[in-house]
Amino acid sequence: MTREAALLWGLMAGILPVMGFLTALLSVGLSRLLLWSSGTSPDWYGRFGAPWLEEAVKVASLAFLIRPERVAFMVDAAICGFAAGAGFALLENLAYLEMLPGGGVPLFVLRGFGTAVMHGGATAIVGVIAIALRRMGRWRAMGLGLLVAIAIHTYGDAAILTPLQERLTVVLGLPPLFVLIFERSERAMHNWMGQKLNQDVELLDMLATGNFANTPAGQYLRSLSSFPPRVLGDMVCMLQISSELSAAAKGDRIQTWAGLPVEPDAQLESRLVELDFLGRSIGLAGRRALAPLLPLTSRDRSELRSLQDKARP
Amino acid sequence: MMAVRTFLMKTGALIALEGRMDAASRDLLQAAGDRMAETGAKHIVVDMTRLTYISSAGLGVLVRLSSILGKAGCSVSLSGANGVLRTVLKITKIGTLFRIYDTADDAMSAEAG
């Protein structure tokens, strides 16, 4: 089973739909409270108010699920988002079944399928944006994703098109978008594995042979002479541990692809603790100055964590 | 993790470090240094041949050890620092505070002489 398939089945069948379901319960309760307290017309609220509340509660649950150290790739975030959104749609459709009797099974199926894709797709997009734009900060990226999700949801609920046209747009428009995201994620994975692994190994080799000072990276570090020597030393240490962990993450991934079991790394925790110590030691300015050289990304960290979690007995 | 082995010789004491000296394992070196100081050795060699990592936490212990032992008339030198350790010692300028030798044998014979 491929990595994506294993994740898909694990998450789709596991906690995410349940969480989506619970999120929908919360959303229904809050919606009723809002309608009761504000006196807004249910029709207006359903079209323009509900998307804000529903997307906000879905994103809140997604923010918990796609913590940076747990999810590294856009495709994983999309799967998490889709499963959570689809779980949400399940309860919503059950509520509609109770509120809008009649119309027959075909209408219920068409509506249910459309809302599942819309809710799943909108939340998946938030996850994708959160990972793709993580450099701008997790919460900012999530906020931007939330606005996009609200726009999609509002479009779905605003009755601009006929219900059939609107469902067709969502059902036909979102899948190609996700194919594009999956392909891009796959390319990012190959780039991470190939090019970045070579860079990690080169850096480790330069550090091990004592030639680091003569490399462009070493010269860059020397140019940071405004930092105390102790901080410069810890920057070298940070580069060493970062490149070791970064290379280890890729090694674990290669083993998994080859169908081999990943050996638990007894030193992983202590290295991560040391990395935190070094981060504090060099301070914010040091971390910013070192950032262009640091090989360990949040993607490496999450890959390591997830593979090592699985490797533990 | 770091392993520390200590040897008492006629010419002084040897502390051989192996593995990684990180913030969590620095106390091991401090304890070994204290033990060797109690023996009355006039010179201690800290051998780093099998050490693969040292950060400011470990360097701090080395400097403190050298300072405390120096007041008691005991000198500390380093040996076997290669690769990244040499880079760290150089870039932190800690290397200038110690006499550094290629091997523990070189250090022992030079300091005894």
XYZ file of C-alpha atoms in Angstrom:
426
model
C 0.000 0.000 0.000
C 1.428 3.421 -0.897
C 2.001 6.097 1.694
C -0.918 8.210 0.454
C -3.261 5.210 0.405
C -2.274 4.170 3.933
C -2.818 7.704 5.187
C -6.086 8.011 3.321
C -7.542 4.813 4.729
C -6.199 5.402 8.219
C -7.543 8.911 8.460
C -10.732 8.502 6.449
C -11.823 5.514 8.483
C -10.472 6.792 11.758
C -10.703 9.870 13.833
C -11.229 12.550 11.183
C -14.830 11.815 10.168
C -15.769 11.466 13.832
C -14.150 14.796 14.524
C -15.966 16.339 11.550
C -19.206 14.900 12.868
C -18.619 16.423 16.321
C -17.632 19.723 14.724
C -20.932 19.726 12.832
C -22.829 19.110 16.080
C -21.084 22.123 17.608
C -21.818 24.176 14.520
C -25.538 23.276 14.558
C -25.772 24.244 18.231
C -24.000 27.558 17.684
C -26.089 28.318 14.588
C -29.320 27.809 16.489
C -28.055 30.019 19.288
C -27.049 32.746 16.821
C -30.363 32.601 14.973
C -32.295 32.722 18.227
C -30.287 35.573 19.737
C -29.881 37.780 16.637
C -33.301 37.443 15.066
C -31.713 37.070 11.597
C -33.807 35.399 8.943
C -32.851 31.736 8.549
C -32.615 32.144 4.759
C -30.131 35.029 4.951
C -28.166 33.303 7.701
C -28.029 30.055 5.702
C -26.604 31.846 2.667
C -24.200 34.342 4.161
C -23.744 33.667 7.878
C -23.466 29.887 8.095
C -20.375 29.637 5.825
C -18.379 31.793 8.262
C -19.348 29.799 11.336
C -19.138 26.355 9.734
C -15.780 26.969 8.077
C -14.384 28.519 11.269
C -15.233 25.463 13.398
C -13.921 23.066 10.723
C -10.680 25.027 10.469
C -10.337 25.041 14.256
C -10.446 21.234 14.272
C -8.076 21.089 11.289
C -5.600 23.384 13.053
C -5.400 20.799 15.807
C -4.991 17.938 13.355
C -2.354 19.368 11.056
C 0.163 20.488 13.609
C 3.413 21.360 11.803
C 5.352 18.484 13.360
C 2.750 15.964 12.216
C 1.854 16.889 8.647
C 4.521 17.766 6.124
C 3.056 17.504 2.646
C 0.166 19.240 0.940
C -1.365 15.938 -0.044
C -1.519 14.795 3.599
C -3.105 18.079 4.648
C -5.631 17.764 1.817
C -6.574 14.247 2.965
C -6.988 15.414 6.571
C -9.096 18.378 5.485
C -11.238 16.344 3.129
C -11.992 13.642 5.694
C -12.856 16.210 8.378
C -15.072 18.149 5.933
C -16.819 15.003 4.705
C -17.522 13.965 8.304
C -19.059 17.385 8.827
C -21.238 16.971 5.726
C -22.512 13.621 6.981
C -24.207 15.152 10.009
C -25.409 18.126 7.996
C -27.099 15.814 5.516
C -28.720 13.789 8.265
C -30.090 17.062 9.643
C -31.435 18.003 6.192
C -33.038 14.608 5.876
C -34.950 15.326 9.036
C -35.726 18.987 8.209
C -36.599 18.551 4.519
C -38.555 15.344 4.126
C -39.665 14.376 0.657
C -37.803 14.774 -2.608
C -36.866 11.148 -2.723
C -33.653 9.257 -2.492
C -32.074 10.629 -5.750
C -32.317 14.224 -4.519
C -30.895 13.227 -1.142
C -27.992 11.383 -2.778
C -27.268 14.261 -5.186
C -27.400 16.790 -2.398
C -25.383 14.629 -0.041
C -22.664 13.994 -2.602
C -22.460 17.671 -3.502
C -22.199 18.887 0.080
C -19.658 16.180 0.945
C -17.434 17.322 -1.925
C -17.992 20.991 -1.123
C -17.327 20.661 2.624
C -14.469 18.217 2.142
C -12.975 20.292 -0.664
C -13.232 23.601 1.165
C -11.543 22.228 4.306
C -8.946 20.387 2.217
C -8.051 23.680 0.540
C -7.457 25.255 3.958
C -5.042 22.409 4.773
C -3.254 22.767 1.448
C -2.878 26.535 1.853
C -1.661 26.097 5.448
C 1.153 23.813 4.264
C 1.945 25.602 0.984
C 2.229 29.017 2.640
C 3.666 27.907 5.992
C 6.576 30.287 5.556
C 4.223 33.201 6.174
C 3.313 31.688 9.570
C 0.932 28.901 10.462
C -1.947 31.051 11.691
C -1.726 33.592 8.896
C -1.732 30.826 6.299
C -4.674 29.144 8.043
C -6.515 32.488 8.134
C -5.988 32.945 4.418
C -7.187 29.390 3.799
C -10.254 30.073 5.927
C -11.184 33.068 3.759
C -10.888 30.938 0.599
C -13.009 28.189 2.194
C -15.673 30.741 3.207
C -15.724 32.068 -0.359
C -16.233 28.559 -1.778
C -18.890 27.761 0.813
C -20.715 31.064 0.251
C -20.685 30.383 -3.477
C -22.214 26.979 -2.749
C -24.924 28.387 -0.507
C -25.672 31.744 -2.143
C -27.934 30.304 -4.857
C -26.204 32.313 -7.603
C -26.634 29.357 -9.945
C -29.289 26.681 -9.987
C -28.649 23.880 -7.471
C -27.687 21.499 -10.281
C -25.257 23.977 -11.915
C -23.743 24.805 -8.568
C -23.272 21.124 -7.607
C -21.798 20.359 -11.028
C -19.315 23.228 -10.698
C -18.166 21.955 -7.316
C -18.093 18.269 -8.258
C -16.326 18.897 -11.576
C -14.114 21.762 -10.446
C -12.589 20.478 -7.214
C -11.280 17.037 -8.287
C -8.970 18.446 -11.050
C -7.700 20.979 -8.531
C -6.799 18.148 -6.163
C -5.115 16.160 -8.937
C -2.968 19.243 -9.527
C -2.164 19.491 -5.818
C -1.273 15.783 -5.602
C 1.080 16.094 -8.580
C 2.741 19.154 -7.108
C 3.099 17.422 -3.768
C 4.672 14.422 -5.482
C 7.205 16.678 -7.236
C 8.000 18.360 -3.923
C 8.563 14.922 -2.374
C 10.998 13.904 -5.138
C 12.858 17.196 -4.848
C 13.046 16.759 -1.080
C 14.361 13.221 -1.467
C 16.888 13.787 -4.240
C 18.340 17.258 -4.287
C 18.023 17.957 -0.564
C 19.506 14.612 0.469
C 22.609 15.394 -1.610
C 22.900 18.771 0.102
C 22.600 17.166 3.552
C 25.291 14.612 2.772
C 27.619 17.256 1.321
C 27.216 19.449 4.391
C 27.830 16.525 6.753
C 30.904 15.556 4.766
C 32.294 19.093 4.927
C 31.695 19.239 8.664
C 33.221 15.808 9.279
C 36.359 16.530 7.276
C 36.906 19.918 8.875
C 36.612 21.701 5.507
C 33.497 23.584 6.468
C 35.278 26.888 7.174
C 36.494 27.079 3.560
C 33.081 26.518 2.001
C 30.709 29.360 1.049
C 28.522 28.351 4.019
C 31.513 28.500 6.346
C 32.529 31.885 4.971
C 29.004 33.143 5.426
C 29.129 32.036 9.047
C 32.442 33.790 9.548
C 30.954 36.956 8.097
C 28.487 37.002 11.014
C 31.214 38.408 13.205
C 28.786 40.553 15.179
C 27.668 37.391 16.974
C 29.728 36.193 19.963
C 32.058 33.255 19.208
C 29.998 30.995 21.494
C 26.925 31.655 19.351
C 28.889 31.035 16.139
C 30.046 27.698 17.565
C 26.499 26.710 18.407
C 25.462 27.685 14.884
C 27.938 25.117 13.554
C 26.488 22.572 16.008
C 23.000 23.409 14.834
C 24.047 22.850 11.232
C 25.544 19.499 12.216
C 22.474 18.206 14.071
C 20.117 19.662 11.472
C 21.861 17.942 8.595
C 22.047 14.644 10.526
C 18.320 14.731 11.282
C 17.425 15.932 7.821
C 19.408 13.082 6.197
C 17.932 10.594 8.692
C 14.387 11.643 7.742
C 15.125 10.934 4.099
C 16.832 7.657 4.943
C 13.780 6.521 6.896
C 11.527 7.479 4.011
C 13.674 5.533 1.511
C 13.468 2.452 3.752
C 9.696 2.775 3.986
C 9.404 3.034 0.202
C 11.548 -0.066 -0.152
C 9.180 -1.913 2.173
C 11.774 -2.184 4.939
C 10.900 -1.537 8.570
C 12.259 1.702 10.006
C 14.555 1.113 12.954
C 13.658 3.249 15.995
C 16.309 5.904 16.596
C 17.087 5.931 20.304
C 18.894 9.261 19.938
C 16.154 11.099 18.097
C 14.565 12.658 21.160
C 17.883 13.748 22.651
C 18.912 15.323 19.332
C 15.652 17.215 19.084
C 16.105 18.388 22.693
C 19.645 19.504 21.861
C 18.344 21.304 18.789
C 15.943 23.235 21.005
C 18.816 24.032 23.376
C 20.877 25.345 20.466
C 17.920 27.362 19.187
C 17.667 29.084 22.558
C 21.433 29.482 22.751
C 21.782 31.325 19.441
C 18.601 33.341 19.989
C 16.109 34.727 17.512
C 18.655 36.841 15.622
C 20.976 33.844 15.347
C 18.212 31.600 14.065
C 17.276 34.179 11.451
C 20.890 34.586 10.366
C 21.347 30.820 10.141
C 18.052 30.135 8.373
C 19.495 30.248 4.822
C 21.923 27.461 5.715
C 19.712 25.241 7.848
C 18.901 21.968 6.135
C 16.293 20.739 8.647
C 12.868 21.900 7.610
C 9.536 21.430 9.315
C 8.890 18.820 6.624
C 11.928 16.826 7.793
C 10.827 17.114 11.410
C 7.324 15.890 10.707
C 8.588 13.044 8.497
C 10.987 11.944 11.219
C 8.346 12.156 13.913
C 5.747 10.280 11.947
C 8.101 7.503 10.782
C 9.657 7.091 14.194
C 6.231 7.027 15.860
C 5.362 4.097 13.612
C 8.686 2.385 14.295
C 8.233 2.425 18.070
C 7.119 -0.931 19.459
C 24.734 10.001 24.615
C 28.299 10.301 25.757
C 30.530 7.748 27.443
C 33.378 8.911 29.674
C 36.348 6.757 30.613
C 39.044 7.916 32.979
C 42.615 6.661 33.319
C 45.176 7.569 35.930
C 48.746 7.448 34.647
C 52.158 8.288 35.970
C 52.334 11.356 33.760
C 48.827 12.616 34.571
C 45.199 11.745 34.065
C 43.306 11.006 30.875
C 39.604 11.589 30.306
C 38.489 9.873 27.106
C 35.162 11.062 25.698
C 33.088 9.033 23.287
C 29.868 9.931 21.476
C 28.120 13.274 21.726
C 28.563 15.856 24.445
C 25.274 17.728 24.438
C 23.512 19.803 27.060
C 22.132 16.642 28.652
C 25.495 14.881 29.054
C 27.773 17.728 30.071
C 27.569 16.805 33.768
C 29.369 13.543 33.012
C 32.501 15.464 32.036
C 32.223 17.723 35.050
C 31.996 14.681 37.353
C 34.946 12.978 35.654
C 37.038 16.154 35.933
C 36.220 16.470 39.628
C 37.207 12.828 40.207
C 40.511 13.252 38.404
C 41.285 16.463 40.280
C 40.895 14.620 43.575
C 43.692 12.273 42.554
C 46.132 15.155 42.704
C 47.114 14.830 39.021
C 49.120 17.803 37.795
C 47.901 17.462 34.250
C 44.670 16.235 32.679
C 44.269 15.384 29.003
C 40.732 15.405 27.614
C 40.811 13.101 24.611
C 38.195 13.845 21.919
C 39.236 11.273 19.341
C 35.905 9.436 19.622
C 33.805 12.511 20.324
C 31.538 13.447 17.403
C 29.715 16.487 18.727
C 30.248 19.301 21.204
C 28.205 22.474 21.681
C 28.638 25.514 23.900
C 27.238 23.482 26.800
C 30.168 21.055 26.650
C 32.705 23.768 25.873
C 31.489 25.666 28.923
C 32.273 22.668 31.126
C 35.751 22.384 29.589
C 36.478 26.039 30.262
C 35.133 25.887 33.815
C 37.111 22.729 34.475
C 40.287 24.308 33.164
C 39.729 27.436 35.246
C 38.990 25.586 38.514
C 41.789 23.048 38.076
C 44.202 25.809 37.015
C 43.765 27.489 40.388
C 44.730 24.177 42.034
C 47.876 23.973 39.899
C 46.522 21.402 37.443
C 46.556 22.108 33.688
C 44.106 20.751 31.119
C 44.904 20.038 27.477
C 42.884 18.596 24.619
C 43.710 15.889 22.114
C 42.209 14.184 19.082
C 39.803 16.957 18.074
C 38.990 16.338 14.414
C 36.515 17.461 11.797
C 33.622 19.409 13.148
C 35.096 19.567 16.677
C 38.150 21.375 15.345
C 35.860 23.789 13.493
C 33.836 24.445 16.643
C 36.960 24.950 18.782
C 38.350 27.355 16.185
C 35.215 29.353 15.554
C 34.460 29.740 19.272
C 38.110 30.638 19.940
C 37.969 28.159 22.838
C 40.868 26.379 21.165
C 43.137 29.282 22.097
C 42.532 28.600 25.790
C 43.972 25.080 25.627
C 47.037 23.336 24.297
C 45.709 21.016 21.603
C 47.513 17.853 20.502
C 46.841 15.390 17.714
C 46.771 12.338 19.995
C 46.462 11.577 23.706
C 49.977 10.061 23.659
C 51.405 13.286 22.197
C 49.634 15.262 24.897
C 50.826 13.017 27.733
C 54.437 12.995 26.651
C 54.538 16.738 25.888
C 52.965 17.702 29.189
C 55.159 15.270 31.135
C 58.243 16.746 29.484
